[in-house]
């Protein structure tokens, strides 16, 4: 599992030992969660199937910046993420 921050957004990534699918997968959480909801089971399972699997924490969630402004973010902000 690789954890990084890109422009303040937390990104968790799990790469396959041998890539069998060219399209990467991106997992996006719902309300009151973050990338961590995909971390334990989903990202490793899909990586074992040969996918490059990634999960992000939308701004104000998980390990991303913006917790103090979460009530001000709109759907458009999350689309930008």
CSV table of N, CA and C in Angstrom, one decimal, residues 14-22 44-53:
chain,number,residue,atom,x,y,z
A,14,UNK,N,-2.6,0.6,-4.4
A,14,UNK,CA,-2.2,-0.7,-4.3
A,14,UNK,C,-1.9,-1.2,-5.7
A,15,UNK,N,-0.7,-1.6,-6.0
A,15,UNK,CA,-0.3,-2.0,-7.3
A,15,UNK,C,-0.2,-3.5,-7.4
A,16,UNK,N,-0.5,-4.1,-8.5
A,16,UNK,CA,-0.4,-5.5,-8.7
A,16,UNK,C,1.0,-6.0,-8.9
A,17,UNK,N,1.3,-7.2,-8.5
A,17,UNK,CA,2.6,-7.8,-8.8
A,17,UNK,C,2.8,-7.9,-10.3
A,18,UNK,N,1.7,-8.3,-11.0
A,18,UNK,CA,1.7,-8.4,-12.5
A,18,UNK,C,0.4,-7.8,-13.0
A,19,UNK,N,0.5,-6.7,-13.7
A,19,UNK,CA,-0.7,-6.0,-14.2
A,19,UNK,C,-1.3,-6.8,-15.3
A,20,UNK,N,-2.6,-7.1,-15.2
A,20,UNK,CA,-3.3,-7.9,-16.2
A,20,UNK,C,-4.4,-7.1,-16.8
A,21,UNK,N,-4.6,-5.9,-16.3
A,21,UNK,CA,-5.7,-5.0,-16.9
A,21,UNK,C,-5.1,-3.6,-17.1
A,22,UNK,N,-5.3,-3.0,-18.2
A,22,UNK,CA,-4.7,-1.7,-18.5
A,22,UNK,C,-5.4,-0.5,-17.8
A,44,UNK,N,-6.4,-4.3,-1.9
A,44,UNK,CA,-5.5,-5.5,-2.1
A,44,UNK,C,-6.2,-6.5,-3.0
A,45,UNK,N,-7.5,-6.8,-2.8
A,45,UNK,CA,-8.1,-7.8,-3.6
A,45,UNK,C,-8.1,-7.5,-5.1
A,46,UNK,N,-8.4,-6.2,-5.5
A,46,UNK,CA,-8.3,-5.9,-6.9
A,46,UNK,C,-6.9,-5.9,-7.4
A,47,UNK,N,-5.9,-5.5,-6.6
A,47,UNK,CA,-4.5,-5.6,-7.0
A,47,UNK,C,-4.1,-7.0,-7.3
A,48,UNK,N,-4.6,-8.0,-6.4
A,48,UNK,CA,-4.3,-9.4,-6.6
A,48,UNK,C,-5.0,-9.9,-7.9
A,49,UNK,N,-6.0,-9.2,-8.4
A,49,UNK,CA,-6.6,-9.6,-9.7
A,49,UNK,C,-6.0,-9.0,-10.9
A,50,UNK,N,-4.9,-8.2,-10.6
A,50,UNK,CA,-4.1,-7.6,-11.7
A,50,UNK,C,-4.5,-6.1,-12.0
A,51,UNK,N,-5.3,-5.5,-11.2
A,51,UNK,CA,-5.6,-4.1,-11.4
A,51,UNK,C,-4.7,-3.1,-10.6
A,52,UNK,N,-4.4,-2.0,-11.1
A,52,UNK,CA,-3.9,-0.9,-10.3
A,52,UNK,C,-5.0,-0.2,-9.6
A,53,UNK,N,-5.1,-0.3,-8.3
A,53,UNK,CA,-6.3,0.1,-7.5
A,53,UNK,C,-5.9,1.4,-6.7
